[in-house]
CSV table of C-alpha atoms and ligand atoms in Angstrom, one decimal:
chain,number,residue,atom,x,y,z
H,1,MET,CA,-6.9,-19.4,7.0
H,2,MET,CA,-3.8,-19.7,9.1
H,3,GLU,CA,-1.7,-17.1,10.5
H,4,GLY,CA,2.0,-17.6,8.9
H,5,SER,CA,0.4,-19.1,5.8
H,6,PHE,CA,2.8,-18.5,2.7
H,7,VAL,CA,0.3,-17.3,-0.6
H,8,LEU,CA,0.6,-16.4,-3.8
H,9,PRO,CA,-0.9,-13.3,-5.5
H,10,GLY,CA,-4.5,-14.1,-5.9
H,11,ASP,CA,-4.6,-17.0,-3.5
H,12,ALA,CA,-7.5,-16.4,-0.8
H,13,VAL,CA,-6.6,-15.1,2.7
H,14,GLY,CA,-9.7,-15.8,4.6
H,15,SER,CA,-13.3,-14.2,4.5
H,16,ALA,CA,-14.3,-10.9,4.3
H,17,GLU,CA,-17.1,-11.7,7.1
H,18,GLU,CA,-14.3,-12.4,9.4
H,19,PHE,CA,-11.4,-9.7,8.5
H,20,VAL,CA,-11.3,-6.6,6.8
H,21,PRO,CA,-8.6,-6.4,4.0
H,22,GLY,CA,-5.4,-5.3,5.2
H,23,ASP,CA,-1.9,-4.4,3.8
H,24,CYS,CA,-1.3,-6.1,0.3
H,25,THR,CA,-5.0,-7.8,0.4
H,26,TYR,CA,-8.1,-6.8,-1.6
H,27,ALA,CA,-11.7,-8.0,-0.9
H,28,LYS,CA,-13.9,-9.5,-3.7
H,29,GLY,CA,-17.0,-11.7,-3.1
H,30,GLY,CA,-17.1,-11.8,0.3
H,31,MET,CA,-13.6,-13.1,0.1
H,32,ILE,CA,-10.4,-11.2,0.8
H,33,PHE,CA,-6.7,-12.2,-1.5
H,34,ALA,CA,-3.6,-11.7,-1.5
H,35,THR,CA,-1.9,-9.2,-4.1
H,36,THR,CA,1.8,-10.5,-3.0
H,37,THR,CA,3.9,-13.7,-2.4
H,38,GLY,CA,4.2,-13.6,1.2
H,39,LEU,CA,3.0,-14.1,5.1
H,40,VAL,CA,-0.8,-13.9,6.0
H,41,LYS,CA,-0.8,-11.9,9.1
H,42,VAL,CA,-3.8,-11.1,11.3
H,43,ASP,CA,-4.0,-8.5,13.5
H,44,SER,CA,-7.0,-9.7,16.3
H,45,LYS,CA,-7.7,-6.0,17.8
H,46,THR,CA,-8.7,-4.1,14.0
H,47,ARG,CA,-9.5,-8.0,12.7
H,48,SER,CA,-7.4,-7.3,9.6
H,49,ALA,CA,-6.0,-10.1,7.4
H,50,GLN,CA,-2.7,-8.6,5.8
H,51,VAL,CA,-0.1,-10.2,4.0
H,52,ILE,CA,3.8,-9.7,4.5
H,53,PRO,CA,5.6,-9.4,1.4
H,54,LYS,CA,8.3,-12.3,1.3
H,55,THR,CA,10.9,-10.2,-1.1
H,56,ASN,CA,13.6,-7.8,0.7
H,57,ALA,CA,12.6,-5.5,-1.7
H,58,PRO,CA,12.3,-1.9,0.1
H,59,VAL,CA,8.9,-1.5,0.2
H,60,LYS,CA,6.5,-3.2,-1.9
H,61,LEU,CA,3.9,-0.9,-3.3
H,62,CYS,CA,0.6,-2.6,-3.4
H,63,LEU,CA,-3.4,-1.9,-4.6
H,64,GLY,CA,-4.9,-0.2,-2.0
H,65,ASP,CA,-1.8,1.3,-0.1
H,66,ILE,CA,-1.7,4.7,1.1
H,67,VAL,CA,1.4,7.1,0.2
H,68,VAL,CA,2.8,10.2,0.5
H,69,GLY,CA,4.2,11.8,-2.7
H,70,GLU,CA,5.2,15.7,-3.9
H,71,VAL,CA,3.3,17.0,-7.4
H,72,ILE,CA,6.3,17.4,-9.3
H,73,ASP,CA,4.0,18.3,-12.5
H,74,LEU,CA,0.6,19.1,-13.9
H,75,LYS,CA,-0.7,18.2,-17.4
H,76,ASP,CA,-4.5,18.9,-18.5
H,77,SER,CA,-5.5,15.5,-17.1
H,78,LEU,CA,-3.0,14.2,-14.8
H,79,VAL,CA,-1.3,15.0,-11.6
H,80,ILE,CA,2.4,13.7,-11.6
H,81,ILE,CA,3.9,12.7,-8.1
H,82,SER,CA,7.3,11.9,-7.1
H,83,LEU,CA,6.5,8.9,-4.3
H,84,ALA,CA,7.9,9.7,-0.6
H,85,PHE,CA,7.1,7.1,1.3
H,86,LYS,CA,4.0,4.6,2.4
H,87,LYS,CA,2.0,4.8,5.2
H,88,GLY,CA,3.2,2.7,8.3
H,89,HIS,CA,6.7,2.7,6.2
H,90,GLU,CA,7.7,6.2,6.8
H,91,ASP,CA,11.0,5.3,7.7
H,92,ARG,CA,11.7,3.4,5.0
H,93,PRO,CA,11.6,6.7,1.9
H,94,ILE,CA,10.8,5.5,-1.8
H,95,SER,CA,13.4,6.4,-4.2
H,96,ASP,CA,12.4,6.9,-8.1
H,97,GLU,CA,9.0,6.1,-8.4
H,98,GLU,CA,6.4,7.9,-10.0
H,99,ALA,CA,2.7,7.9,-9.7
H,100,THR,CA,-0.4,9.6,-11.5
H,101,ILE,CA,-3.6,10.9,-10.8
H,102,HIS,CA,-6.0,10.9,-13.7
H,103,ILE,CA,-8.5,13.7,-13.6
H,104,SER,CA,-11.5,11.5,-12.8
H,105,ASN,CA,-9.4,10.0,-9.8
H,106,VAL,CA,-8.9,13.6,-8.0
H,107,ARG,CA,-12.6,13.2,-6.1
H,108,ASN,CA,-15.9,12.0,-6.2
H,109,SER,CA,-17.6,15.1,-8.1
H,110,TYR,CA,-16.3,16.3,-11.5
H,111,VAL,CA,-13.2,18.8,-11.7
H,112,LYS,CA,-13.0,21.0,-14.7
H,113,ASP,CA,-9.5,22.1,-13.8
H,114,LEU,CA,-6.6,20.3,-12.3
H,115,ARG,CA,-4.5,23.9,-11.5
H,116,HIS,CA,-7.7,24.8,-9.2
H,117,LEU,CA,-6.8,21.5,-6.8
H,118,PHE,CA,-3.0,21.1,-6.9
H,119,SER,CA,0.0,22.8,-6.9
H,120,VAL,CA,3.4,22.0,-7.8
H,121,ARG,CA,5.4,21.6,-4.5
H,122,ASP,CA,2.2,20.2,-2.4
H,123,ILE,CA,2.6,17.4,-0.7
H,124,LEU,CA,-0.4,14.8,-1.0
H,125,LYS,CA,-1.9,11.3,0.4
H,126,ALA,CA,-3.4,9.0,-2.0
H,127,LYS,CA,-4.4,5.6,-2.2
H,128,ILE,CA,-3.0,3.2,-5.5
H,129,ILE,CA,-5.6,2.1,-7.5
H,130,ASP,CA,-3.4,0.8,-9.9
H,131,GLU,CA,-0.2,-1.0,-8.5
H,132,ARG,CA,1.2,-1.8,-12.0
H,133,GLN,CA,0.4,1.5,-13.9
H,134,MET,CA,1.0,3.3,-10.5
H,135,ARG,CA,-2.2,5.3,-10.7
H,136,LEU,CA,-3.5,6.9,-7.4
H,137,SER,CA,-6.8,8.5,-6.1
H,138,THR,CA,-7.6,11.0,-3.8
H,139,GLY,CA,-11.6,10.7,-3.5
H,140,ASP,CA,-11.9,9.8,0.0
H,141,GLU,CA,-12.5,12.5,2.3
H,142,ASP,CA,-8.9,11.5,4.1
H,143,LEU,CA,-6.9,12.0,1.0
H,144,GLY,CA,-5.7,14.8,-0.9
H,145,VAL,CA,-3.0,17.7,-0.1
H,146,ILE,CA,-1.8,17.4,3.4
H,147,LYS,CA,0.3,20.8,3.0
H,148,ALA,CA,1.1,23.6,0.1
H,149,TYR,CA,2.7,26.5,-0.1
H,150,CYS,CA,2.0,30.2,-1.3
H,151,ASN,CA,2.3,30.1,-4.7
H,152,ARG,CA,3.5,33.8,-4.7
H,153,CYS,CA,5.9,34.0,-1.8
H,154,MET,CA,6.4,30.0,-0.6
H,155,THR,CA,5.0,30.4,2.8
H,156,GLY,CA,2.9,27.4,4.4
H,157,LEU,CA,-0.7,27.8,3.6
H,158,MET,CA,-3.4,27.5,6.4
H,159,ARG,CA,-6.6,26.7,6.0
H,160,LYS,CA,-9.5,28.4,6.7
H,161,ASP,CA,-12.4,27.0,6.0
H,162,ASN,CA,-12.7,25.5,2.7
H,163,LYS,CA,-9.8,28.0,1.5
H,164,LEU,CA,-6.2,28.0,2.2
H,165,VAL,CA,-4.2,31.2,3.3
H,166,CYS,CA,-1.2,32.5,3.3
H,167,PRO,CA,-0.3,33.9,6.4
H,168,ASN,CA,2.6,35.6,5.0
H,169,CYS,CA,0.8,37.7,2.1
H,170,GLY,CA,-2.7,37.0,2.2
H,171,ASN,CA,-3.1,35.2,-0.8
H,172,THR,CA,-6.2,32.7,-1.0
H,173,GLU,CA,-6.0,29.5,-2.9
H,174,THR,CA,-7.9,26.6,-3.2
H,175,ARG,CA,-6.6,22.8,-3.2
H,176,LYS,CA,-8.4,19.1,-3.1
H,177,THR,CA,-7.0,19.3,0.9
H,178,SER,CA,-7.4,15.9,3.1
H,179,SER,CA,-9.2,16.3,5.9
H,180,SER,CA,-5.8,15.9,7.9
H,181,TYR,CA,-4.3,19.2,6.0
H,182,GLY,CA,-1.9,21.4,8.3
H,183,LEU,CA,-2.0,18.3,10.6
H,184,GLY,CA,1.4,16.8,9.8
H,185,VAL,CA,0.2,13.2,10.4
H,186,VAL,CA,-0.4,11.0,7.6
C,201,ZN,ZN1,1.8,34.3,0.5
């Protein structure tokens, strides 16, 4: 593999033994492949190989990317999210792009009721697991709700043990929180 090589989706970018897959790549069968048209870039410190999309589109969303968005609706088996930005591209907001999390991709264990784990207006961090239908997952420990508001009084909730507590009215709520809940960092 060559730094700066031009690749098409599905082209091999390098060996998974040598590099870890970065933005716009995925690993399969010991190799790393491009998910988009662009130029190969290697980070020698992190040993990651990524593809810089060649298009001028504001922000390209690829399989495996971490995105941040706001919950705008909850269905029986789906969380509907309005995407805000992609991790690492906080200065380039995403507009008018919606994504969904299916109940089976919320966490690694069974979920009975989504309404116990998300609420409209929550800000969450999730990983893209299907970039065509824009489906997300919050299964990993660092993924999930990073900011939530009290359903009674709209005050920002604080994490206390495994629950979220309202510092204003004392209301207790539950969410599928990210390990970085309330830290203000993505
Ligand atoms: Zn409250």
